[in-house]
Structures are given as C-alpha cells and as structure tokens.
Tab-separated table of C-alpha atoms and ligand atoms in Angstrom:
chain	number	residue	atom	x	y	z
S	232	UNK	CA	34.737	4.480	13.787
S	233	UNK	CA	34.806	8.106	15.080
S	234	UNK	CA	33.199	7.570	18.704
S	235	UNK	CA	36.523	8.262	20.104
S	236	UNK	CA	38.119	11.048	18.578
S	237	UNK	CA	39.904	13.543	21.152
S	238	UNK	CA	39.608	16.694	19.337
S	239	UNK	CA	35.832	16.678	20.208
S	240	UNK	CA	34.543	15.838	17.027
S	241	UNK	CA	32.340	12.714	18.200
S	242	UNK	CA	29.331	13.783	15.826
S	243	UNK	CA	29.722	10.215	14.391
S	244	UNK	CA	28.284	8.128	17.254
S	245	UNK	CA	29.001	4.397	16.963
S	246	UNK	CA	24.677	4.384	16.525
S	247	UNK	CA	25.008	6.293	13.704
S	248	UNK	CA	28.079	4.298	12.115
S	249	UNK	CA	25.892	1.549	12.034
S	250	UNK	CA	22.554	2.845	10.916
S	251	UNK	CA	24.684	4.311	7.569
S	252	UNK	CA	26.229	1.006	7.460
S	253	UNK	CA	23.058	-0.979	7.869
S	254	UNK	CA	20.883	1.738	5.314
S	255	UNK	CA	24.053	0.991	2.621
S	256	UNK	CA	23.942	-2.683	2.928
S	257	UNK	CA	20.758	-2.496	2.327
S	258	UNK	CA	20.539	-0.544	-0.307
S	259	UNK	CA	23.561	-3.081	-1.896
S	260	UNK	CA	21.447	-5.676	-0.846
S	261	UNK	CA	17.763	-4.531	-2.541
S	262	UNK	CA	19.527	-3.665	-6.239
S	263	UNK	CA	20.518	-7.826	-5.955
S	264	UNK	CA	17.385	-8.801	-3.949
S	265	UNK	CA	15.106	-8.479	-7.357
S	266	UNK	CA	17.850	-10.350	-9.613
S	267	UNK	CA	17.763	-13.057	-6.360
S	268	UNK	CA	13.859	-13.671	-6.284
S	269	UNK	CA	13.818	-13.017	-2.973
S	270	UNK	CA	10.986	-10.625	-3.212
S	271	UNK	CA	7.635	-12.022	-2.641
S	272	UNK	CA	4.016	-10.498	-2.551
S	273	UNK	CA	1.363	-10.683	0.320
S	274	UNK	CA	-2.188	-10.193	-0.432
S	275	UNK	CA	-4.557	-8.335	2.685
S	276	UNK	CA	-8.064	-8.910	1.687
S	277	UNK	CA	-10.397	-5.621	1.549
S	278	UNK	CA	-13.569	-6.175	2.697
S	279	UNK	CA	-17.302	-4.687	1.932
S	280	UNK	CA	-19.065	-3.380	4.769
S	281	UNK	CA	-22.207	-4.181	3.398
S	282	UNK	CA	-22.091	-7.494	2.597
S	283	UNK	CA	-18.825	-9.005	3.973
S	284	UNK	CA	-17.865	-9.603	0.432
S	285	UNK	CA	-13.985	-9.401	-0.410
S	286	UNK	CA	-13.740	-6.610	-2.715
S	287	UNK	CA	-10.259	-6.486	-3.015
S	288	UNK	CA	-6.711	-7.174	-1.869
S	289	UNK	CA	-3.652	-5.328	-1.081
S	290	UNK	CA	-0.437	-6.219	-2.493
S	291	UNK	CA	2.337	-5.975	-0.215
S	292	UNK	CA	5.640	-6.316	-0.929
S	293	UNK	CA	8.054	-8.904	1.188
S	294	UNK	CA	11.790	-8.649	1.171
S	295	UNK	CA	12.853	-11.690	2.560
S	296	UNK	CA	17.158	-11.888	2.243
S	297	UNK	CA	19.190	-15.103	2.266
S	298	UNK	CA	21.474	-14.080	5.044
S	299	UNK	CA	19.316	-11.059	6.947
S	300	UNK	CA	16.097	-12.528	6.830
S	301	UNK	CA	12.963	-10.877	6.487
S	302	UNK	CA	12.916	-7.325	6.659
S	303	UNK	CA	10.547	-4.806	6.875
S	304	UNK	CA	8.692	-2.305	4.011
S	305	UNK	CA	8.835	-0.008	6.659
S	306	UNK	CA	12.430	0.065	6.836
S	307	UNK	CA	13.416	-0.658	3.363
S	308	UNK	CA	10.856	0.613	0.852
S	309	UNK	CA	12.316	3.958	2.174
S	310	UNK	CA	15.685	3.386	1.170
S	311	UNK	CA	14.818	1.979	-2.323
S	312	UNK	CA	13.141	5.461	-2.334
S	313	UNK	CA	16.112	7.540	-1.460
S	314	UNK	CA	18.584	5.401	-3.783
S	315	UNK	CA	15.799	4.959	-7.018
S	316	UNK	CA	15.529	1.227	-6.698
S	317	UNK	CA	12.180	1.739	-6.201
S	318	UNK	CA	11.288	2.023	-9.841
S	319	UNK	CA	12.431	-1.211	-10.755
S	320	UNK	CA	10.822	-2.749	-7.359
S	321	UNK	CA	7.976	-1.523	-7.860
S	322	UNK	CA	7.109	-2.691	-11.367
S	323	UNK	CA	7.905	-5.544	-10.198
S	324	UNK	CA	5.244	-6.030	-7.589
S	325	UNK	CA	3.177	-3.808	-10.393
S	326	UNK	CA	3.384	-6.538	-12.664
S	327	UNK	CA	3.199	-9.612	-10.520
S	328	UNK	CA	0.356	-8.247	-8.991
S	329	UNK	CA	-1.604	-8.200	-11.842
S	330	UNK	CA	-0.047	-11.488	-13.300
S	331	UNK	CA	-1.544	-13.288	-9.780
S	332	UNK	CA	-5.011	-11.578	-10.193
S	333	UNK	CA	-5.650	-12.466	-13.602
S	334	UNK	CA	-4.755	-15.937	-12.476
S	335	UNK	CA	-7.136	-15.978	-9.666
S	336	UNK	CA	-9.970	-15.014	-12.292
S	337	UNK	CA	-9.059	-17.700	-14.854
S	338	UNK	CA	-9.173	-20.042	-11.720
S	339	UNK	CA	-13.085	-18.806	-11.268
S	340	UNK	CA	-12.377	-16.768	-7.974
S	341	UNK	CA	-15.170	-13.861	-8.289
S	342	UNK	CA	-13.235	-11.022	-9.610
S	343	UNK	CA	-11.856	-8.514	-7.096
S	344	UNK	CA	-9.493	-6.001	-7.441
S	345	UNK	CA	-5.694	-5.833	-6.378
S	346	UNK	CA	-4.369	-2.676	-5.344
S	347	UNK	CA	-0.691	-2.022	-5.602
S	348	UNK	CA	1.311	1.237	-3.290
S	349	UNK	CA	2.519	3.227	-5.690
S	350	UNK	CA	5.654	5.582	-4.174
S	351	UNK	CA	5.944	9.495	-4.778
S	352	UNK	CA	9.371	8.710	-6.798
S	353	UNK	CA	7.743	6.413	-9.202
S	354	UNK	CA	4.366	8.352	-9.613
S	355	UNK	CA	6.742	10.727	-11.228
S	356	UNK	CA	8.777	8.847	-13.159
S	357	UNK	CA	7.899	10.298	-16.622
S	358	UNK	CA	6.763	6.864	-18.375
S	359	UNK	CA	4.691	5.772	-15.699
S	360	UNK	CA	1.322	5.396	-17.685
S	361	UNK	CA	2.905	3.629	-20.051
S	362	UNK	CA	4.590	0.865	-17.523
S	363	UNK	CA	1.198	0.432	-16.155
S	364	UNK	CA	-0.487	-0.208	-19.821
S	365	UNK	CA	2.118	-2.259	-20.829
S	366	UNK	CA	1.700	-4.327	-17.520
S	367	UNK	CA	-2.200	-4.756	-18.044
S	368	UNK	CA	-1.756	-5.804	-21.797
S	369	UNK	CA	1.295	-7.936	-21.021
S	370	UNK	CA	-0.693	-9.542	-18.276
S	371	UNK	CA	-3.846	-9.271	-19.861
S	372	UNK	CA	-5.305	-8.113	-16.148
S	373	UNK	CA	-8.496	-5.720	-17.158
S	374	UNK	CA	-7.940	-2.104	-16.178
S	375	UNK	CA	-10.829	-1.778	-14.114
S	376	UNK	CA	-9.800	-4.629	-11.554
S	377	UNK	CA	-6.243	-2.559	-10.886
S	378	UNK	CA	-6.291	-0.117	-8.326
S	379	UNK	CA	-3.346	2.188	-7.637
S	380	UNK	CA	-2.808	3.793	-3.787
S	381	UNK	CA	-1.203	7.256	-3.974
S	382	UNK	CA	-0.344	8.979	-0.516
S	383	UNK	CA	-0.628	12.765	-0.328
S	384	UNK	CA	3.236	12.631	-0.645
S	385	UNK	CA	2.991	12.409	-4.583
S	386	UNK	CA	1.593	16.305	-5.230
S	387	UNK	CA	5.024	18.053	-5.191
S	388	UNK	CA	3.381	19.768	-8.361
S	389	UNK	CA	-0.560	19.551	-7.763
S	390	UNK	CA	-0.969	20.388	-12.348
S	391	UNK	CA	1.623	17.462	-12.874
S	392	UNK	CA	0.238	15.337	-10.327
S	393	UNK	CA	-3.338	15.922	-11.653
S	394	UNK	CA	-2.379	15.071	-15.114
S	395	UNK	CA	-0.287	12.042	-14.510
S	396	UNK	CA	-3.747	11.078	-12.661
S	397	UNK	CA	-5.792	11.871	-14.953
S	398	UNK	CA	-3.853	9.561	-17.766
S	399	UNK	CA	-4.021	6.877	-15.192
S	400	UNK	CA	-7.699	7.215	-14.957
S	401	UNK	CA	-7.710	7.302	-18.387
S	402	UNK	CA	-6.527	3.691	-18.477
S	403	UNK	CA	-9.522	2.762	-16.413
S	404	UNK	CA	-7.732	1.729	-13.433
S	405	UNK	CA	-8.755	3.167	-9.972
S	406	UNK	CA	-6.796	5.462	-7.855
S	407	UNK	CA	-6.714	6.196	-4.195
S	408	UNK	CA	-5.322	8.048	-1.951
S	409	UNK	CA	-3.701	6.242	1.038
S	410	UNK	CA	-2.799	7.183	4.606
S	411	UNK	CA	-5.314	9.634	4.170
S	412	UNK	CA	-5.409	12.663	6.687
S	413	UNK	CA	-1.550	12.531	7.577
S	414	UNK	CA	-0.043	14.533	5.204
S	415	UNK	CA	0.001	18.156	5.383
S	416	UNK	CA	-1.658	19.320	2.083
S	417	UNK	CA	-4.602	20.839	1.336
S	418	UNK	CA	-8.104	19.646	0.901
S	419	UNK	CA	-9.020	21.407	-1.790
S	420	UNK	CA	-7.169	19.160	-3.955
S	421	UNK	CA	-9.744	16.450	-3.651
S	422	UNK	CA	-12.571	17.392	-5.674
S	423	UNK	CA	-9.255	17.947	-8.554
S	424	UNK	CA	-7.635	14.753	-8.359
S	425	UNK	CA	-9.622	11.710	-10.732
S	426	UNK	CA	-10.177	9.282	-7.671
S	427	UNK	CA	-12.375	6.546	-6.863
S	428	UNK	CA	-11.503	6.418	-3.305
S	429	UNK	CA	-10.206	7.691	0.314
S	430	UNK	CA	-7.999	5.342	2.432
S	431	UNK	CA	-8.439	6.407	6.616
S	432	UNK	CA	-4.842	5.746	7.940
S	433	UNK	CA	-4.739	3.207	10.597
S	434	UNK	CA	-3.655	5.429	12.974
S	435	UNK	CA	-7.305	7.298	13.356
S	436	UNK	CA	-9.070	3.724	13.192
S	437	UNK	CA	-6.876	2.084	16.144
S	438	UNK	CA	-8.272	4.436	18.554
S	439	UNK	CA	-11.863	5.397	17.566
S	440	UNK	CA	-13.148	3.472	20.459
S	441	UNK	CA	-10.943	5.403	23.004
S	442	UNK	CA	-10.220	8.764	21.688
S	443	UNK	CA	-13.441	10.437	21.088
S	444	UNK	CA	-11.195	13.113	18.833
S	445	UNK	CA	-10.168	10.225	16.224
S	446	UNK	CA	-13.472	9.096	16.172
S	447	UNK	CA	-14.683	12.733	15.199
S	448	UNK	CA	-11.625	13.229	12.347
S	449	UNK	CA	-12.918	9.833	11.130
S	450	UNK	CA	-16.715	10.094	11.089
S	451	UNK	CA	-15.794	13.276	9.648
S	452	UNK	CA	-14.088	11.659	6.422
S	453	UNK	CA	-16.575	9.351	5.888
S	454	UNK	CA	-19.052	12.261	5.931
S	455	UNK	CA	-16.847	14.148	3.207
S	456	UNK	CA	-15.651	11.401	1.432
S	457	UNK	CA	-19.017	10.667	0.672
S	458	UNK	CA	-20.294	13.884	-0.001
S	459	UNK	CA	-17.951	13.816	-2.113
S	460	UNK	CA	-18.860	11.131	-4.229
S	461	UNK	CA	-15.591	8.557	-2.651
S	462	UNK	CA	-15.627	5.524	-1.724
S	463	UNK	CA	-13.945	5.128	2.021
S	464	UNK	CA	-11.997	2.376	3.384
S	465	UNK	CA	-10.489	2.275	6.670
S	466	UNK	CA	-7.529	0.425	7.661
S	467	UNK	CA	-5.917	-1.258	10.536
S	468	UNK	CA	-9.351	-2.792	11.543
S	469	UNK	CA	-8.524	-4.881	14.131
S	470	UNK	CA	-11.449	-5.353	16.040
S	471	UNK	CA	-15.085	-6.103	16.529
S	472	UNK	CA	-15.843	-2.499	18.218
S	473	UNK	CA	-14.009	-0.637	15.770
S	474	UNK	CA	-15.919	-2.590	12.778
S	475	UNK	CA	-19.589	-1.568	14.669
S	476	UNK	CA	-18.305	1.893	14.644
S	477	UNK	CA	-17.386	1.916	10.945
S	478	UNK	CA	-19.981	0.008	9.967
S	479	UNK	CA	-22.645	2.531	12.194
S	480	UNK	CA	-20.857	5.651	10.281
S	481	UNK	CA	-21.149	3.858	7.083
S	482	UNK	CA	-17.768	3.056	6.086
S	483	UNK	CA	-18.122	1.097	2.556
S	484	UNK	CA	-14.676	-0.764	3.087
S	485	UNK	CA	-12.376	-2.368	5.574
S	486	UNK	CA	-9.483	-4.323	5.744
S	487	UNK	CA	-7.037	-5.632	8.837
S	488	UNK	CA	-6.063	-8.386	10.968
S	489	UNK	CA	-9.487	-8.633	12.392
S	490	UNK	CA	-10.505	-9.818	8.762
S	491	UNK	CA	-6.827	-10.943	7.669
S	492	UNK	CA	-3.520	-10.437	8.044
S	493	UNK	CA	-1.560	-10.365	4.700
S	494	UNK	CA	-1.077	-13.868	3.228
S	495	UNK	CA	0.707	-15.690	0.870
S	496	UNK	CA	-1.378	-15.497	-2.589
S	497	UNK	CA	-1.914	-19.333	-2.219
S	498	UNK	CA	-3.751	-18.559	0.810
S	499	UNK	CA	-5.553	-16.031	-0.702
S	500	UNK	CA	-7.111	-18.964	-2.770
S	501	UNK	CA	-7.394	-21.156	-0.724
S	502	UNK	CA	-9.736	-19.043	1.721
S	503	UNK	CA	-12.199	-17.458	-1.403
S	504	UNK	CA	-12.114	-20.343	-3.856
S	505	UNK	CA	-15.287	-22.112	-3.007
S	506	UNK	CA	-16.294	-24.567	-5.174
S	507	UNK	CA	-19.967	-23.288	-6.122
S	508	UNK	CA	-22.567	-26.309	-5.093
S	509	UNK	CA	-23.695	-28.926	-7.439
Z	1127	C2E	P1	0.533	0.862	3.932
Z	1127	C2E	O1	0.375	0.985	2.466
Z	1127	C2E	O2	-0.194	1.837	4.785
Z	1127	C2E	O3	0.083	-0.633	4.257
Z	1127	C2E	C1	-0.616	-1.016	5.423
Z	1127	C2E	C2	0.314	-1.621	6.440
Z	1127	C2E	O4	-0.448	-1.936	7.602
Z	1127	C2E	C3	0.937	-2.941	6.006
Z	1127	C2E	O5	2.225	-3.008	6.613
Z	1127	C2E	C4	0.003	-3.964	6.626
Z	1127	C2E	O6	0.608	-5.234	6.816
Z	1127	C2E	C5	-0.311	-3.299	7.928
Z	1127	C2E	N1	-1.594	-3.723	8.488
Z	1127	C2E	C6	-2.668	-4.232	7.857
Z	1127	C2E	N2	-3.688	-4.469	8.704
Z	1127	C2E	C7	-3.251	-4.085	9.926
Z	1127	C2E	C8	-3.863	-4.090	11.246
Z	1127	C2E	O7	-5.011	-4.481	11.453
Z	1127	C2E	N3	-3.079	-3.603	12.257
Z	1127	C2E	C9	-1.820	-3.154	12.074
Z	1127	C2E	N4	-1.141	-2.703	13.128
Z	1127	C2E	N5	-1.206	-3.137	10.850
Z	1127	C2E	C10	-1.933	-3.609	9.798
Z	1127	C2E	P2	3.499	-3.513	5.794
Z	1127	C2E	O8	3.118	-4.648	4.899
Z	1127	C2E	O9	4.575	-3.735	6.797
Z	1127	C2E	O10	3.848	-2.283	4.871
Z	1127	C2E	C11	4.272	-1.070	5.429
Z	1127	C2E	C12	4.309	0.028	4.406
Z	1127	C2E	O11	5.314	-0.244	3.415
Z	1127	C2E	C13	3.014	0.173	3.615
Z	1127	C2E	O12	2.078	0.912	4.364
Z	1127	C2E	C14	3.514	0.910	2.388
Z	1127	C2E	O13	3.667	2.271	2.664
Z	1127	C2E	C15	4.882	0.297	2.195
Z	1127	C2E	N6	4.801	-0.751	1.166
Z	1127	C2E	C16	4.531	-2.071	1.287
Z	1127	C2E	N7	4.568	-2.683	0.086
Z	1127	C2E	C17	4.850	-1.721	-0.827
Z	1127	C2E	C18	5.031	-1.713	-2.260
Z	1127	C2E	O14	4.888	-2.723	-2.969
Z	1127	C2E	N8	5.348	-0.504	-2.841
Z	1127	C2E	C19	5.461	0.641	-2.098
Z	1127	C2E	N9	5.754	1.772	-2.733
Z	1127	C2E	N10	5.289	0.656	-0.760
Z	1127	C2E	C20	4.989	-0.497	-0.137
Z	1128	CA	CA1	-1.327	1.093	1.096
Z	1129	CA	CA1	-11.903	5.683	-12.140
Z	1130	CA	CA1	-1.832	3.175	4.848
C-alpha cells in the first residue's frame, strides 16, 4: 500500500487499494463463477394493469460465490462489462431463460413472456442475432414469448444500433427499452428504433406520490409512449398509491415488490400454476 508515502504522492488511498483489489477479485472470481454454477436466475413477475394478469417476468441474474456470498448485479454486472465477461454471462442467463420458460409452458402455465437485460457490450457484439436464434431453436422457446430490455446506453451508433434492432425484431422477439428517461439521448430516436415497449425507471415511479415533477415526467411518458403506439411499464411499484396513479394514467404494465419481489423460478410456479377446476 501507498497511503504512507513521504514524498507526497498519497493518490493511492488505502480506499482505493481495496476497491481495485475488490473490482479484480471479482472480476477473477466471475470468469470461474459460470464454470462453478454459482450463477442462478430470479424471475420478477410483470403484471397487466388491466386485468392483474402476469404478462411476463424478468430474469435477473444472481451471483451467489462460495466464499463471498451473494453479491450484487449492481456491483458486478458492471465489471463483467468493463472486463468482457459479460458476453459469456449473459448468454448464459439468455439461454437459461428461455430453457425455464419453455418449461413453464410444457408444464401448462399460461404462456407469458421472459424478458432478459441485455448490456450495451453484448448488443454489439457482432453475432448477437445469431446467439439469440440459436438460443430459441436450441431451446425451442417461440420468438414471440422472448423479450429483450435495451437501455439507452446501447446507441453509441444510432444506424448500427437500429439495424442490429431491426434483425432482432426480425426474429420476432420483442425489444424494450429499459431505465427509460435516464439516459441522455435524444427522443427522436424512438419512432426509429423497432420496439414494442417503454420501461419508466424506478426512480420516477418511487416518488410520483410526493414529487408532483416525477409524476408530470411520468404521466408524460405514458402520454407519448402511447401516442406512440408503445406499450409502457413502470417499475419499482411498490405500493398501493403509486399503482392507483399508474393505473388512473393508464399504465398497461407494472412490476415490483408490491406485486413480487424476484423469486426463485420454482416459486414462480408455484404461485401461477393453478390447477384449472374439474
Ligand atoms: P434493472 O434491469 O433496472 O432491474 C430492476 C432492478 O430493480 C432489479 O435489481 C430488481 O430486483 C429491482 N427491483 C424490482 N422491483 C423493485 C421495487 O419495487 N423496488 C426496488 N427498490 N427495487 C426493485 P437487481 O436484480 O439488483 O438488478 C440490478 C441491475 O443489474 C438491473 O437493473 C440490471 O441493470 C442489472 N442486471 C441484472 N441482471 C442482469 C442480467 O442478466 N444481464 C444484464 N446485462 N444486467 C443485469
Ligand atoms: Ca431491466
Ligand atoms: Ca416486435
Ligand atoms: Ca430498470
């Protein structure tokens, strides 16, 4: 450690020694994690406004290590960004994904969709329409009940980006775009891109019963969204108020703890497999 050089140089804090050392184990530790198994998927029910219908789920990836325990996709999906580990992770939880919703359909669960986070470094990976076709024949998952969630972070070239869409669509899968309104590009872009729907980050929904300015932005995308011809579901829903307000704006689509927290896929099951009556 640096902390106590005398020449002044202290720019390596003993903080910072261990963040690099904690961001390089885990980096070591995710390239080993997939080999390990110790990657798991949680499922977060999406829910229709409408009819209170599960229209979907949410895969999201668990990283749960022998010796650190259970980390979190906030802290290490980054990394396996930075260090390209994300490619392999992520067909990973591409493929399970799939595998576990076709099974959930030959079990007689009413079809819903699963939608899988798809990360700016693997959205432009040059084969990536391919790994996804592969995935739905291999898996034998039909197209339609896939759904992919880009965040504005993937349009470092809006042509490429549209085109890699575009083949995606193509496949018959659906496409949104997540975290909506928290990036920094343009709107315009939305009546280019091939998509089926708009996610509203969590962080507008959390306070649209206290800050009358989030509740503006988000009656606001609903408004466009559907002018649009989009589909909008808002995250983060965590209570009864902020479902009446969605529901009043007409918001098609929510999904949070005050439905469900992610679950283990034998949960999943467990809650929607209802044995029809005699
Ligand atoms: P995200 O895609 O925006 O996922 C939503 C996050 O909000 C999830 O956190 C979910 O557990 C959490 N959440 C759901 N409902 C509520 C709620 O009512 N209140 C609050 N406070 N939080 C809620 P999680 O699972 O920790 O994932 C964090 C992020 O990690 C995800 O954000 C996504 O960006 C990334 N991630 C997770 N799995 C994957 C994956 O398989 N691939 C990629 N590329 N990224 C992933
Ligand atoms: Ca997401
Ligand atoms: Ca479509
Ligand atoms: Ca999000």
């Amino acid at each position: 450690a640096k902390e106590q050089g005398k020449n002044g140089f202290q720019f390596f804090t003993r903080d910072m020694n261990e963040t690099i050392d904690r961001k390089s184990k885990l980096a070591t530790g995710l390239r080993k994690g997939l080999e390990h198994g110790e990657f798991t998927i949680h499922y977060q029910p999406q829910i229709s406004l409408q009819n209170e219908q599960i229209i979907g789920v949410e895969a999201l990836l668990r990283w749960n290590h022998p010796e650190w325990g259970s980390i979190s996709p906030a802290e290490f999906i980054p990394i396996a960004e930075e260090t390209g580990s994300i490619t392999k992770i992520g067909e990973f939880v591409l493929e399970e994904a799939c595998r576990q919703n076709k099974y959930w359909q030959d079990l007689g669960l009413a079809p819903f969709r699963v939608a899988v986070n798809i990360s700016a470094r693997q959205f432009v990976q040059k084969d990536l329409t391919e790994v996804v076709s592969a995935i739905l024949d291999k898996t034998g998952l039909d197209a339609q009940y896939l759904e992919l969630e880009l965040t504005e972070t993937i349009i470092q070239n809006a042509d490429t980006a549209i085109a890699t869409m575009e083949e995606l669509a193509a496949l018959g899968v659906h496409l949104s775009i997540d975290d909506f309104g928290t990036g920094y590009s343009s709107l315009s872009y939305l009546k280019l891109f091939p998509i089926d729907s708009l996610k509203i980050d969590q962080h507008f929904t959390r306070n649209i019963k206290s800050d009358s300015k989030d509740a503006a932005l988000v009656k606001t995308i609903i408004r466009m969204a559907h002018d649009l011809g989009l589909n909008v579901i808002a995250e983060g829903v965590e209570t009864l108020e902020q479902l009446d307000f969605l529901k009043t704006e007409q918001c098609n689509q929510a999904q949070g703890y005050y439905f469900n927290r992610p679950l283990p896929a034998q949960e999943i099951e467990d809650i929607y497999y209802t044995i029809e009556p005699a």
